[in-house]
Structures are given as C-alpha cells and as structure tokens.
C-alpha cells in the first residue's frame, strides 16, 4: 500500500505542481488558450487556485516523507477531490461536459490517495 500511495501521490504532485505553477506565473493571455475557463474567472481567483494546487501537492508529499503531521496528506487528497468536483461543475456550467474526463480521473486518484494515506 505504501508503494501504491507514493506512485499515486507522485503523479498527483507532479500534475498539480505543473498546473498550479502555470496558474501562478503565467499571464491571462498565456493561460486562456489552454484553460478557457480563465475568461470567466477573475485572475486573482485563478492565482489562488494555483496556490492551493501547489500547497496541496506539498501536502501530499512532505508529511508522509517527513513523518510529521501525516494527517495533512489525507486532508490534501480530500481537498483535491473537492477542487476537482468544483472544477467539473464549472465545466458543466459552461457546457463543456466533454472536458470533465480529466476531472473524473483526478477525483478517482485523489480519493485513492486519501484512502491509502490512512495506512501511514
């Protein structure tokens, strides 16, 4: 179970570090072609989502790696489930049902990570 956690947490961590980093550092003009939803959301909110994603990635990796406050890994994974449910809702409200596939995969992975994190 430990190996499975590290594989899933590593995948989620890399994904959210990349996606969150882009939201934090790139301009609206650079984000709009790849993330159409940024046209309907204020940039401070986009930046806040990026910060949440980067902090969540750290929460998946650092507590189990250090053995300090391991419950934070569970909270980070559950936070990603909530984040992706909200993201899927945003896509659905914009008529982008076809774009919810990645959200569903991320919900599944984060749910499994939360469950596996309870074994630590």
PDB file of C-alpha atoms in Angstrom:
ATOM      1  CA  UNK A   1       0.000   0.000   0.000  1.00  0.00           C
ATOM      2  CA  UNK A   2       2.901   2.324   0.682  1.00  0.00           C
ATOM      3  CA  UNK A   3       4.279   1.883  -2.836  1.00  0.00           C
ATOM      4  CA  UNK A   4       0.839   2.485  -4.326  1.00  0.00           C
ATOM      5  CA  UNK A   5       0.474   5.678  -2.283  1.00  0.00           C
ATOM      6  CA  UNK A   6       3.829   7.016  -3.433  1.00  0.00           C
ATOM      7  CA  UNK A   7       3.062   6.284  -7.077  1.00  0.00           C
ATOM      8  CA  UNK A   8      -0.325   7.992  -6.942  1.00  0.00           C
ATOM      9  CA  UNK A   9       0.869  10.866  -4.741  1.00  0.00           C
ATOM     10  CA  UNK A  10       3.855  11.374  -7.022  1.00  0.00           C
ATOM     11  CA  UNK A  11       1.658  11.539 -10.121  1.00  0.00           C
ATOM     12  CA  UNK A  12      -0.768  13.927  -8.461  1.00  0.00           C
ATOM     13  CA  UNK A  13       2.082  16.000  -7.048  1.00  0.00           C
ATOM     14  CA  UNK A  14       3.754  16.457 -10.438  1.00  0.00           C
ATOM     15  CA  UNK A  15       0.432  17.262 -12.109  1.00  0.00           C
ATOM     16  CA  UNK A  16      -0.604  19.847  -9.522  1.00  0.00           C
ATOM     17  CA  UNK A  17       2.855  21.439  -9.269  1.00  0.00           C
ATOM     18  CA  UNK A  18       2.813  21.927 -13.035  1.00  0.00           C
ATOM     19  CA  UNK A  19      -0.795  23.107 -13.311  1.00  0.00           C
ATOM     20  CA  UNK A  20      -0.615  25.285 -10.200  1.00  0.00           C
ATOM     21  CA  UNK A  21       2.720  26.747 -11.242  1.00  0.00           C
ATOM     22  CA  UNK A  22       1.269  27.772 -14.596  1.00  0.00           C
ATOM     23  CA  UNK A  23      -1.714  29.439 -12.917  1.00  0.00           C
ATOM     24  CA  UNK A  24       0.569  31.320 -10.523  1.00  0.00           C
ATOM     25  CA  UNK A  25       3.178  32.503 -13.018  1.00  0.00           C
ATOM     26  CA  UNK A  26       1.567  32.890 -16.434  1.00  0.00           C
ATOM     27  CA  UNK A  27      -0.467  35.795 -17.740  1.00  0.00           C
ATOM     28  CA  UNK A  28      -4.136  35.647 -18.623  1.00  0.00           C
ATOM     29  CA  UNK A  29      -3.216  35.756 -22.304  1.00  0.00           C
ATOM     30  CA  UNK A  30      -0.972  32.689 -21.998  1.00  0.00           C
ATOM     31  CA  UNK A  31      -3.495  30.722 -19.931  1.00  0.00           C
ATOM     32  CA  UNK A  32      -6.644  31.464 -21.956  1.00  0.00           C
ATOM     33  CA  UNK A  33      -5.839  29.234 -24.968  1.00  0.00           C
ATOM     34  CA  UNK A  34      -5.235  26.165 -22.790  1.00  0.00           C
ATOM     35  CA  UNK A  35      -7.661  26.932 -19.947  1.00  0.00           C
ATOM     36  CA  UNK A  36     -10.730  28.539 -21.475  1.00  0.00           C
ATOM     37  CA  UNK A  37     -12.372  28.964 -18.075  1.00  0.00           C
ATOM     38  CA  UNK A  38      -9.928  31.728 -17.103  1.00  0.00           C
ATOM     39  CA  UNK A  39     -12.014  34.092 -19.250  1.00  0.00           C
ATOM     40  CA  UNK A  40     -14.902  33.779 -16.792  1.00  0.00           C
ATOM     41  CA  UNK A  41     -12.914  33.784 -13.546  1.00  0.00           C
ATOM     42  CA  UNK A  42     -11.029  36.813 -12.142  1.00  0.00           C
ATOM     43  CA  UNK A  43      -7.235  36.414 -12.315  1.00  0.00           C
ATOM     44  CA  UNK A  44      -6.809  36.694  -8.522  1.00  0.00           C
ATOM     45  CA  UNK A  45      -9.060  33.628  -8.196  1.00  0.00           C
ATOM     46  CA  UNK A  46      -7.041  31.783 -10.859  1.00  0.00           C
ATOM     47  CA  UNK A  47      -3.848  32.620  -8.952  1.00  0.00           C
ATOM     48  CA  UNK A  48      -5.475  31.453  -5.687  1.00  0.00           C
ATOM     49  CA  UNK A  49      -6.380  28.114  -7.288  1.00  0.00           C
ATOM     50  CA  UNK A  50      -2.758  27.797  -8.399  1.00  0.00           C
ATOM     51  CA  UNK A  51      -1.507  28.432  -4.868  1.00  0.00           C
ATOM     52  CA  UNK A  52      -3.958  25.843  -3.491  1.00  0.00           C
ATOM     53  CA  UNK A  53      -2.733  23.303  -6.049  1.00  0.00           C
ATOM     54  CA  UNK A  54       0.945  23.858  -5.216  1.00  0.00           C
ATOM     55  CA  UNK A  55       0.300  23.724  -1.469  1.00  0.00           C
ATOM     56  CA  UNK A  56      -1.823  20.594  -1.915  1.00  0.00           C
ATOM     57  CA  UNK A  57       0.977  18.901  -3.844  1.00  0.00           C
ATOM     58  CA  UNK A  58       3.341  19.699  -0.987  1.00  0.00           C
ATOM     59  CA  UNK A  59       0.734  18.334   1.443  1.00  0.00           C
ATOM     60  CA  UNK A  60       0.626  15.012  -0.394  1.00  0.00           C
ATOM     61  CA  UNK A  61       4.399  14.566  -0.349  1.00  0.00           C
ATOM     62  CA  UNK A  62       6.003  16.291   2.634  1.00  0.00           C
ATOM     63  CA  UNK A  63       4.032  14.938   5.628  1.00  0.00           C
ATOM     64  CA  UNK A  64       4.470  11.248   4.730  1.00  0.00           C
ATOM     65  CA  UNK A  65       8.095  11.841   3.692  1.00  0.00           C
ATOM     66  CA  UNK A  66       8.977  13.540   6.985  1.00  0.00           C
ATOM     67  CA  UNK A  67       6.619  11.670   9.290  1.00  0.00           C
ATOM     68  CA  UNK A  68       5.332  14.993  10.636  1.00  0.00           C
ATOM     69  CA  UNK A  69       1.570  15.719  10.686  1.00  0.00           C
ATOM     70  CA  UNK A  70       0.727  12.830   8.383  1.00  0.00           C
ATOM     71  CA  UNK A  71      -2.961  13.697   8.573  1.00  0.00           C
ATOM     72  CA  UNK A  72      -2.170  16.599   6.229  1.00  0.00           C
ATOM     73  CA  UNK A  73      -1.696  14.108   3.384  1.00  0.00           C
ATOM     74  CA  UNK A  74      -5.259  12.898   3.863  1.00  0.00           C
ATOM     75  CA  UNK A  75      -6.540  16.467   4.015  1.00  0.00           C
ATOM     76  CA  UNK A  76      -4.604  17.419   0.873  1.00  0.00           C
ATOM     77  CA  UNK A  77      -6.033  14.461  -1.048  1.00  0.00           C
ATOM     78  CA  UNK A  78      -9.586  15.219   0.116  1.00  0.00           C
ATOM     79  CA  UNK A  79      -9.001  18.868  -0.821  1.00  0.00           C
ATOM     80  CA  UNK A  80      -8.088  17.776  -4.348  1.00  0.00           C
ATOM     81  CA  UNK A  81     -11.295  15.738  -4.561  1.00  0.00           C
ATOM     82  CA  UNK A  82     -13.297  18.838  -3.618  1.00  0.00           C
ATOM     83  CA  UNK A  83     -11.289  21.035  -6.001  1.00  0.00           C
ATOM     84  CA  UNK A  84     -11.912  18.695  -8.923  1.00  0.00           C
ATOM     85  CA  UNK A  85     -15.600  18.368  -8.119  1.00  0.00           C
ATOM     86  CA  UNK A  86     -15.848  22.152  -8.269  1.00  0.00           C
ATOM     87  CA  UNK A  87     -13.808  22.195 -11.487  1.00  0.00           C
ATOM     88  CA  UNK A  88     -16.122  19.607 -13.064  1.00  0.00           C
ATOM     89  CA  UNK A  89     -19.099  21.718 -12.007  1.00  0.00           C
ATOM     90  CA  UNK A  90     -17.547  24.770 -13.666  1.00  0.00           C
ATOM     91  CA  UNK A  91     -17.015  22.807 -16.882  1.00  0.00           C
ATOM     92  CA  UNK A  92     -20.583  21.518 -16.808  1.00  0.00           C
ATOM     93  CA  UNK A  93     -21.959  25.023 -16.212  1.00  0.00           C
ATOM     94  CA  UNK A  94     -20.038  26.202 -19.289  1.00  0.00           C
ATOM     95  CA  UNK A  95     -21.435  23.368 -21.430  1.00  0.00           C
ATOM     96  CA  UNK A  96     -18.078  21.589 -21.518  1.00  0.00           C
ATOM     97  CA  UNK A  97     -19.180  18.116 -20.422  1.00  0.00           C
ATOM     98  CA  UNK A  98     -16.548  16.548 -22.692  1.00  0.00           C
ATOM     99  CA  UNK A  99     -13.828  18.288 -20.654  1.00  0.00           C
ATOM    100  CA  UNK A 100     -14.752  16.593 -17.373  1.00  0.00           C
ATOM    101  CA  UNK A 101     -12.896  13.350 -18.093  1.00  0.00           C
ATOM    102  CA  UNK A 102      -9.649  14.595 -16.574  1.00  0.00           C
ATOM    103  CA  UNK A 103     -11.579  15.878 -13.553  1.00  0.00           C
ATOM    104  CA  UNK A 104     -13.073  12.424 -13.008  1.00  0.00           C
ATOM    105  CA  UNK A 105      -9.658  10.731 -13.261  1.00  0.00           C
ATOM    106  CA  UNK A 106      -8.178  13.226 -10.777  1.00  0.00           C
ATOM    107  CA  UNK A 107     -11.122  12.698  -8.391  1.00  0.00           C
ATOM    108  CA  UNK A 108     -10.533   8.942  -8.529  1.00  0.00           C
ATOM    109  CA  UNK A 109      -6.769   9.246  -7.990  1.00  0.00           C
ATOM    110  CA  UNK A 110      -7.141  11.716  -5.133  1.00  0.00           C
ATOM    111  CA  UNK A 111      -9.786   9.513  -3.490  1.00  0.00           C
ATOM    112  CA  UNK A 112      -7.466   6.509  -3.652  1.00  0.00           C
ATOM    113  CA  UNK A 113      -4.590   8.633  -2.304  1.00  0.00           C
ATOM    114  CA  UNK A 114      -6.745   9.736   0.634  1.00  0.00           C
ATOM    115  CA  UNK A 115      -7.638   6.125   1.395  1.00  0.00           C
ATOM    116  CA  UNK A 116      -4.032   4.920   1.069  1.00  0.00           C
ATOM    117  CA  UNK A 117      -2.787   7.786   3.242  1.00  0.00           C
ATOM    118  CA  UNK A 118      -4.796   6.401   6.140  1.00  0.00           C
ATOM    119  CA  UNK A 119      -2.387   3.440   6.199  1.00  0.00           C
ATOM    120  CA  UNK A 120       0.519   5.659   7.300  1.00  0.00           C
TER     121      UNK A 120
END
